Tab-separated table of C-alpha atoms and ligand atoms in Angstrom:
chain	number	residue	atom	x	y	z
A	221	GLU	CA	-220.603	111.825	129.785
A	222	GLU	CA	-222.122	108.355	129.490
A	223	GLU	CA	-219.715	107.754	126.634
A	224	ASP	CA	-216.739	108.775	128.865
A	225	PHE	CA	-217.747	106.173	131.441
A	226	GLU	CA	-217.977	103.600	128.700
A	227	LYS	CA	-214.431	104.442	127.655
A	228	THR	CA	-213.134	104.089	131.250
A	229	TYR	CA	-214.896	100.724	131.668
A	230	HIS	CA	-213.575	99.679	128.265
A	231	ASN	CA	-210.044	100.600	129.346
A	232	TYR	CA	-210.573	98.713	132.569
A	233	ASN	CA	-211.555	95.569	130.716
A	234	GLN	CA	-208.524	95.859	128.465
A	235	MET	CA	-206.175	96.343	131.417
A	236	LEU	CA	-207.523	93.217	133.100
A	237	LEU	CA	-206.206	91.271	130.176
A	238	THR	CA	-202.757	92.837	130.057
A	239	LEU	CA	-201.566	93.942	133.531
A	240	PRO	CA	-198.955	91.855	135.316
A	241	ARG	CA	-200.436	89.511	137.966
A	242	ALA	CA	-199.225	88.192	141.280
A	243	LYS	CA	-200.774	86.269	144.160
A	244	GLY	CA	-203.432	88.137	146.122
A	245	TRP	CA	-203.874	87.987	149.870
A	246	ARG	CA	-207.660	88.109	149.867
A	247	ALA	CA	-208.634	87.213	146.317
A	248	GLN	CA	-206.658	84.982	144.010
A	249	HIS	CA	-204.732	87.793	142.233
A	250	VAL	CA	-203.541	91.298	142.441
A	251	VAL	CA	-202.508	93.283	139.320
A	252	LYS	CA	-199.739	95.778	138.917
A	253	TYR	CA	-201.038	99.179	137.887
A	254	ARG	CA	-198.534	102.075	137.705
A	255	SER	CA	-196.241	100.262	140.202
A	256	HIS	CA	-198.997	99.492	142.683
A	257	TRP	CA	-200.531	96.123	143.344
A	258	LEU	CA	-204.339	96.406	143.296
A	259	ASN	CA	-207.247	93.991	143.542
A	260	PRO	CA	-208.417	93.680	139.878
A	261	ASN	CA	-212.153	93.545	140.627
A	262	THR	CA	-212.372	96.340	143.153
A	263	ALA	CA	-209.482	98.807	143.668
A	264	LEU	CA	-208.376	98.955	140.012
A	265	LYS	CA	-211.882	99.929	138.888
A	266	GLY	CA	-212.078	102.547	141.650
A	267	ALA	CA	-208.647	103.981	140.732
A	268	LEU	CA	-209.656	104.490	137.115
A	269	LEU	CA	-212.908	106.181	138.081
A	270	LEU	CA	-211.059	108.378	140.543
A	271	GLN	CA	-208.586	109.460	137.936
A	272	ASN	CA	-211.021	110.126	135.168
A	273	HIS	CA	-214.351	111.147	136.752
A	274	PHE	CA	-213.893	112.351	140.305
A	275	LYS	CA	-215.098	115.962	140.786
A	276	PRO	CA	-213.175	117.311	143.729
A	277	LYS	CA	-214.271	120.086	146.088
A	278	PRO	CA	-211.605	122.156	147.854
A	279	THR	CA	-213.178	121.316	151.141
A	280	ASP	CA	-212.733	117.513	150.727
A	281	THR	CA	-210.639	115.592	153.235
A	282	PHE	CA	-209.218	112.176	152.556
A	283	LEU	CA	-208.210	109.928	155.396
A	284	ALA	CA	-205.572	107.747	153.756
A	285	ALA	CA	-203.678	104.737	155.110
A	286	PHE	CA	-202.092	101.539	153.953
A	287	MET	CA	-204.416	98.701	154.944
A	288	LYS	CA	-204.268	97.795	158.667
A	289	SER	CA	-202.416	100.915	159.718
A	290	GLY	CA	-205.210	102.438	161.839
A	291	THR	CA	-207.944	103.506	159.417
A	292	THR	CA	-210.776	102.449	161.715
A	293	TRP	CA	-209.324	104.390	164.635
A	294	LEU	CA	-208.511	107.514	162.640
A	295	ARG	CA	-211.885	107.435	160.952
A	296	SER	CA	-213.463	107.592	164.369
A	297	LEU	CA	-211.159	110.315	165.675
A	298	LEU	CA	-211.550	112.470	162.597
A	299	PHE	CA	-215.323	112.137	162.459
A	300	ALA	CA	-215.717	112.787	166.220
A	301	THR	CA	-213.348	115.785	166.098
A	302	VAL	CA	-214.804	117.661	163.114
A	303	ASN	CA	-218.379	116.959	164.174
A	304	ARG	CA	-217.931	117.579	167.887
A	305	SER	CA	-220.453	120.400	168.130
A	306	ARG	CA	-223.103	118.441	166.254
A	307	TYR	CA	-223.348	115.380	168.391
A	308	ASP	CA	-223.671	114.630	172.072
A	309	PHE	CA	-221.163	112.027	173.253
A	310	SER	CA	-223.922	110.024	174.948
A	311	SER	CA	-225.882	109.540	171.711
A	312	HIS	CA	-223.019	109.757	169.236
A	313	PRO	CA	-223.503	108.043	165.810
A	314	LEU	CA	-220.248	106.120	166.410
A	315	LEU	CA	-222.085	104.299	169.252
A	316	THR	CA	-224.569	102.774	166.843
A	317	THR	CA	-223.277	102.786	163.312
A	318	GLY	CA	-219.681	101.567	163.529
A	319	PRO	CA	-216.671	103.572	162.282
A	320	HIS	CA	-216.953	102.407	158.656
A	321	ALA	CA	-220.500	103.721	158.181
A	322	VAL	CA	-219.854	107.320	159.209
A	323	PHE	CA	-218.283	108.293	155.921
A	324	PRO	CA	-217.571	106.416	152.647
A	325	PHE	CA	-214.610	104.315	151.692
A	326	LEU	CA	-213.852	105.956	148.385
A	327	ASP	CA	-212.113	103.072	146.669
A	328	SER	CA	-215.249	100.906	146.430
A	329	TYR	CA	-217.953	103.506	147.049
A	330	ILE	CA	-217.063	105.323	143.874
A	331	TYR	CA	-218.232	102.426	141.645
A	332	ASP	CA	-220.863	100.932	143.929
A	333	LYS	CA	-223.585	102.547	141.861
A	334	HIS	CA	-222.998	101.894	138.182
A	335	PRO	CA	-221.393	103.685	136.405
A	336	ILE	CA	-220.330	105.949	139.273
A	337	ALA	CA	-221.714	106.903	142.706
A	338	ASP	CA	-223.398	110.257	143.186
A	339	LEU	CA	-220.678	111.840	145.326
A	340	ASP	CA	-222.121	115.334	144.898
A	341	SER	CA	-225.017	114.630	147.215
A	342	LEU	CA	-222.733	113.726	150.157
A	343	PRO	CA	-222.855	116.267	152.973
A	344	SER	CA	-220.226	118.948	152.618
A	345	PRO	CA	-217.383	119.159	153.723
A	346	ARG	CA	-216.962	115.647	152.423
A	347	LEU	CA	-214.827	113.072	154.266
A	348	PHE	CA	-213.536	109.963	152.441
A	349	ALA	CA	-211.401	107.131	153.619
A	350	THR	CA	-209.000	105.572	151.077
A	351	HIS	CA	-206.128	103.148	150.723
A	352	PHE	CA	-205.101	104.587	147.374
A	353	SER	CA	-201.489	105.788	147.037
A	354	HIS	CA	-201.039	109.502	146.743
A	355	ASP	CA	-199.936	109.390	143.152
A	356	LEU	CA	-203.134	107.617	142.122
A	357	PHE	CA	-205.105	110.789	142.817
A	358	PRO	CA	-205.669	113.177	139.897
A	359	GLU	CA	-203.835	116.513	139.834
A	360	SER	CA	-207.092	118.296	140.597
A	361	VAL	CA	-207.069	116.642	144.058
A	362	LYS	CA	-203.332	116.674	144.745
A	363	GLY	CA	-202.717	120.224	143.472
A	364	SER	CA	-202.167	123.257	145.698
A	365	SER	CA	-205.819	124.388	145.593
A	366	GLY	CA	-206.961	120.826	146.272
A	367	SER	CA	-208.083	118.785	149.184
A	368	LYS	CA	-206.547	117.840	152.525
A	369	PHE	CA	-205.181	114.450	153.411
A	370	VAL	CA	-204.730	112.918	156.852
A	371	TYR	CA	-202.377	109.962	156.607
A	372	ILE	CA	-201.600	107.357	159.266
A	373	TRP	CA	-198.755	104.839	159.052
A	374	ARG	CA	-197.515	102.149	161.334
A	375	ASP	CA	-194.567	99.792	161.908
A	376	PRO	CA	-194.634	97.419	158.901
A	377	LYS	CA	-194.031	94.408	161.114
A	378	ASP	CA	-197.387	95.069	162.817
A	379	VAL	CA	-198.997	95.963	159.500
A	380	LEU	CA	-197.918	92.715	157.950
A	381	VAL	CA	-199.174	90.548	160.802
A	382	SER	CA	-202.429	92.477	161.136
A	383	LYS	CA	-203.029	92.210	157.381
A	384	TRP	CA	-202.202	88.527	157.333
A	385	HIS	CA	-204.812	87.839	160.013
A	386	PHE	CA	-207.397	90.049	158.357
A	387	MET	CA	-207.028	88.825	154.836
A	388	ASN	CA	-207.227	85.221	155.841
A	389	ARG	CA	-210.528	86.072	157.553
A	390	LEU	CA	-211.801	87.482	154.211
A	391	ARG	CA	-210.195	84.906	151.913
A	392	PRO	CA	-212.853	82.756	150.266
A	393	LYS	CA	-212.950	79.282	151.726
A	394	GLU	CA	-212.185	77.635	148.383
A	395	LEU	CA	-208.722	79.313	148.300
A	396	PRO	CA	-205.954	77.796	150.453
A	397	VAL	CA	-205.012	79.694	153.604
A	398	LEU	CA	-202.184	82.146	153.071
A	399	THR	CA	-199.345	81.076	155.364
A	400	LEU	CA	-197.379	83.693	157.343
A	401	HIS	CA	-194.246	82.627	155.546
A	402	GLU	CA	-195.848	83.301	152.132
A	403	ALA	CA	-197.345	86.540	153.319
A	404	PHE	CA	-193.926	87.640	154.580
A	405	GLU	CA	-192.179	86.943	151.319
A	406	LEU	CA	-194.871	88.685	149.296
A	407	PHE	CA	-194.834	91.698	151.669
A	408	CYS	CA	-191.019	92.003	151.367
A	409	ASP	CA	-191.436	91.983	147.576
A	410	GLY	CA	-194.051	94.735	147.839
A	411	VAL	CA	-196.814	92.365	146.702
A	412	SER	CA	-199.998	92.887	148.659
A	413	GLU	CA	-203.174	94.855	148.052
A	414	TYR	CA	-202.137	98.572	147.618
A	415	GLY	CA	-198.454	97.658	148.074
A	416	PRO	CA	-195.579	98.151	148.128
A	417	PHE	CA	-196.028	99.343	151.726
A	418	TRP	CA	-192.926	101.583	151.693
A	419	ASP	CA	-193.839	103.393	148.459
A	420	HIS	CA	-197.253	104.076	149.951
A	421	VAL	CA	-195.829	105.779	153.021
A	422	LEU	CA	-193.125	107.615	151.075
A	423	GLY	CA	-195.610	108.958	148.547
A	424	TYR	CA	-197.660	110.705	151.234
A	425	TRP	CA	-194.571	111.613	153.268
A	426	ASN	CA	-192.836	113.349	150.312
A	427	ALA	CA	-196.027	115.214	149.443
A	428	SER	CA	-196.453	116.391	153.030
A	429	VAL	CA	-192.881	117.761	153.099
A	430	GLU	CA	-193.871	119.943	150.142
A	431	ALA	CA	-197.279	120.938	151.459
A	432	PRO	CA	-197.531	120.367	155.226
A	433	ASN	CA	-200.740	122.432	155.417
A	434	LYS	CA	-202.368	119.989	152.993
A	435	ILE	CA	-201.171	116.607	154.300
A	436	LEU	CA	-200.944	115.674	157.992
A	437	ILE	CA	-198.870	112.578	158.762
A	438	LEU	CA	-199.603	110.637	161.875
A	439	LYS	CA	-197.964	107.509	163.193
A	440	TYR	CA	-200.021	104.787	164.927
A	441	GLU	CA	-197.496	104.222	167.720
A	442	GLU	CA	-197.373	107.920	168.494
A	443	VAL	CA	-201.164	108.411	168.514
A	444	LYS	CA	-201.260	105.390	170.836
A	445	ARG	CA	-198.751	106.965	173.197
A	446	GLU	CA	-200.344	110.390	173.339
A	447	PRO	CA	-203.818	110.328	171.756
A	448	GLY	CA	-204.874	113.724	173.139
A	449	VAL	CA	-201.870	115.517	171.657
A	450	HIS	CA	-202.648	114.096	168.231
A	451	VAL	CA	-206.419	114.825	168.411
A	452	LYS	CA	-205.421	118.426	169.047
A	453	ARG	CA	-203.063	118.376	166.031
A	454	LEU	CA	-205.845	116.852	163.908
A	455	ALA	CA	-208.309	119.574	164.996
A	456	GLU	CA	-205.824	122.339	164.174
A	457	PHE	CA	-204.993	120.818	160.847
A	458	MET	CA	-208.694	120.586	160.022
A	459	GLY	CA	-209.137	124.257	160.873
A	460	VAL	CA	-211.285	123.622	163.971
A	461	PRO	CA	-208.838	123.990	166.935
A	462	PHE	CA	-210.148	123.303	170.405
A	463	SER	CA	-211.179	126.373	172.332
A	464	GLU	CA	-210.091	127.095	175.908
A	465	GLU	CA	-213.613	126.303	177.040
A	466	GLU	CA	-213.490	122.912	175.325
A	467	GLY	CA	-210.112	122.272	176.932
A	468	GLU	CA	-211.553	122.902	180.345
A	469	GLY	CA	-214.658	120.811	179.550
A	470	GLY	CA	-212.435	117.839	178.680
A	471	VAL	CA	-213.758	117.448	175.090
A	472	VAL	CA	-210.451	116.070	173.876
A	473	GLY	CA	-210.582	113.356	176.542
A	474	GLU	CA	-214.154	112.517	175.585
A	475	ILE	CA	-213.150	112.027	171.936
A	476	VAL	CA	-210.204	109.867	172.818
A	477	GLU	CA	-212.378	107.768	175.120
A	478	LEU	CA	-215.203	107.386	172.607
A	479	CYS	CA	-212.709	106.207	169.906
A	480	SER	CA	-210.584	104.002	172.161
A	481	PHE	CA	-210.071	100.383	171.160
A	482	ASP	CA	-211.956	98.938	174.168
A	483	LYS	CA	-214.876	101.297	173.837
A	484	LEU	CA	-215.412	100.691	170.148
A	485	ARG	CA	-214.673	96.996	170.225
A	486	ASN	CA	-217.291	96.359	172.925
A	487	LEU	CA	-220.167	98.146	171.187
A	488	GLU	CA	-222.917	95.889	169.939
A	489	VAL	CA	-222.554	97.145	166.366
A	490	ASN	CA	-218.861	96.266	166.346
A	491	LYS	CA	-219.421	92.858	167.965
A	492	THR	CA	-222.202	91.652	165.673
A	493	GLY	CA	-222.539	94.112	162.746
A	494	VAL	CA	-221.115	93.897	159.282
A	495	SER	CA	-219.716	96.462	156.818
A	496	ARG	CA	-220.358	96.084	153.119
A	497	PHE	CA	-217.858	97.655	150.762
A	498	ASN	CA	-219.400	96.436	147.572
A	499	GLY	CA	-220.964	93.247	146.346
A	500	GLU	CA	-217.695	91.440	146.781
A	501	VAL	CA	-216.349	92.451	150.203
A	502	VAL	CA	-218.373	92.008	153.362
A	503	VAL	CA	-216.498	92.362	156.617
A	504	GLN	CA	-217.622	91.418	160.117
A	505	ASN	CA	-217.053	94.621	162.114
A	506	ARG	CA	-215.364	92.584	164.851
A	507	ASP	CA	-212.569	91.781	162.447
A	508	PHE	CA	-211.541	95.490	162.412
A	509	PHE	CA	-210.705	95.141	166.151
A	510	ARG	CA	-208.090	92.458	166.787
A	511	LYS	CA	-205.558	93.464	169.465
A	512	GLY	CA	-204.956	97.205	168.892
A	513	GLU	CA	-201.479	97.003	170.380
A	514	VAL	CA	-198.067	98.220	169.427
A	515	GLY	CA	-195.479	95.526	168.662
A	516	ASP	CA	-197.704	92.474	168.207
A	517	GLY	CA	-195.824	91.658	164.951
A	518	LYS	CA	-192.933	90.492	167.040
A	519	ASN	CA	-195.062	87.744	168.607
A	520	TYR	CA	-195.413	86.106	165.141
A	521	LEU	CA	-192.234	86.847	163.236
A	522	THR	CA	-188.928	85.124	163.747
A	523	GLU	CA	-185.738	87.081	164.624
A	524	GLU	CA	-184.620	86.606	161.050
A	525	MET	CA	-187.835	87.987	159.588
A	526	ILE	CA	-187.774	90.956	161.936
A	527	GLU	CA	-184.181	91.781	160.951
A	528	ARG	CA	-184.919	91.521	157.246
A	529	LEU	CA	-188.054	93.671	157.395
A	530	ASP	CA	-186.298	96.299	159.596
A	531	ARG	CA	-183.425	96.342	157.166
A	532	ILE	CA	-185.708	96.975	154.174
A	533	THR	CA	-187.582	99.760	156.072
A	534	LYS	CA	-184.351	101.486	157.197
A	535	CYS	CA	-182.995	101.305	153.637
A	536	LYS	CA	-186.166	102.669	152.041
A	537	PHE	CA	-186.662	105.466	154.617
A	538	GLU	CA	-183.044	106.497	154.860
A	539	GLY	CA	-182.454	110.175	154.354
A	540	THR	CA	-186.185	110.995	154.001
A	541	GLY	CA	-186.701	112.355	157.557
A	542	LEU	CA	-189.219	109.641	158.279
A	543	GLU	CA	-188.430	108.237	161.717
A	544	PHE	CA	-188.681	104.522	162.052
B	2008	A3P	P1	-204.188	94.698	164.982
B	2008	A3P	O1	-204.547	93.703	163.967
B	2008	A3P	O2	-202.694	94.830	165.195
B	2008	A3P	O3	-204.922	94.554	166.284
B	2008	A3P	P2	-207.351	99.296	159.967
B	2008	A3P	O4	-208.355	99.983	160.777
B	2008	A3P	O5	-206.487	100.228	159.143
B	2008	A3P	O6	-207.909	98.192	159.208
B	2008	A3P	O7	-206.269	98.704	161.007
B	2008	A3P	C1	-206.668	97.723	161.877
B	2008	A3P	C2	-205.709	97.670	163.032
B	2008	A3P	O8	-206.033	98.782	163.928
B	2008	A3P	C3	-205.887	96.414	163.853
B	2008	A3P	O9	-204.624	96.144	164.416
B	2008	A3P	C4	-206.936	96.870	164.906
B	2008	A3P	O10	-206.987	96.065	166.047
B	2008	A3P	C5	-206.429	98.236	165.194
B	2008	A3P	N1	-207.501	99.136	165.770
B	2008	A3P	C6	-208.806	99.198	165.405
B	2008	A3P	N2	-209.435	100.112	166.172
B	2008	A3P	C7	-208.523	100.660	166.972
B	2008	A3P	C8	-208.603	101.655	168.002
B	2008	A3P	N3	-209.697	102.263	168.289
B	2008	A3P	N4	-207.440	101.928	168.627
B	2008	A3P	C9	-206.271	101.373	168.360
B	2008	A3P	N5	-206.139	100.399	167.419
B	2008	A3P	C10	-207.273	100.035	166.715
């Protein structure tokens, strides 16, 4: 087995020398691996370990999203929903640990402990968050006996602006600031970490059309409009629907409140704490909570930019059933 890891790391080193490169939003470069743009030092390594060494369990659930589409929020909602009988809302782990500590971010966690993290010892059923595209998962995970995915997507105008803010916060000071104009052009070309955005959404969407019991698709704007309705959908999808008694006791409302933007943002851990994703990426928790609104992209983009981005989205999603 040790030899297998060596082979993967050898392949990884070879790939670093040969894969096409483009400008990165956080680090200097992203590399193109199987039509996806990935950070060469982090996500690419994670993707190779996932494909070659991940041992799935049928009870695994992956919370997947393109960056800045609502991972932090959905993490909290998913964790609070599936663990609702374990924790009291007044002393809930989310109040003290922050959403990113309640279950691992697969993409970096998988290689955090060389050569691979011990994922078998995680409590079962395992929850993982990920930004990997659906097609980067091995067949053993994607297949019909495999795991569940909860996917959240969001208006790309808001994703672009949210990501632009976030990545500039993380960008090392020695690199020049990424301008919105540059970020926009790169985004339209599909070039940003885990991009292209549209392929990411379509990959999960198409897979969910084939196996709706395995992949639940949520949309940020809709969850925002009716959070309770979507928490109920989430519970049903996870096989733990709310009972009548819970309905009367207002449990759904408690989960929605606990995970709301204002509640989470104002917790001490999210005002002053940090989340470490590996040696390279350390994020101030407060950077996961910016505005939490629908439509903020329009406050930054010109009419022309909005038209161009909407046109690309309409064209890419046309005929798929995805409502934009
Ligand atoms: P904005 O930058 O538009 O405010 P991710 O969690 O995938 O990194 O996405 C981050 C985006 O989700 C940010 O969007 C952030 O403010 C928003 N967000 C974080 N927590 C939220 C919550 N509890 N409810 C709604 N939006 C939230």
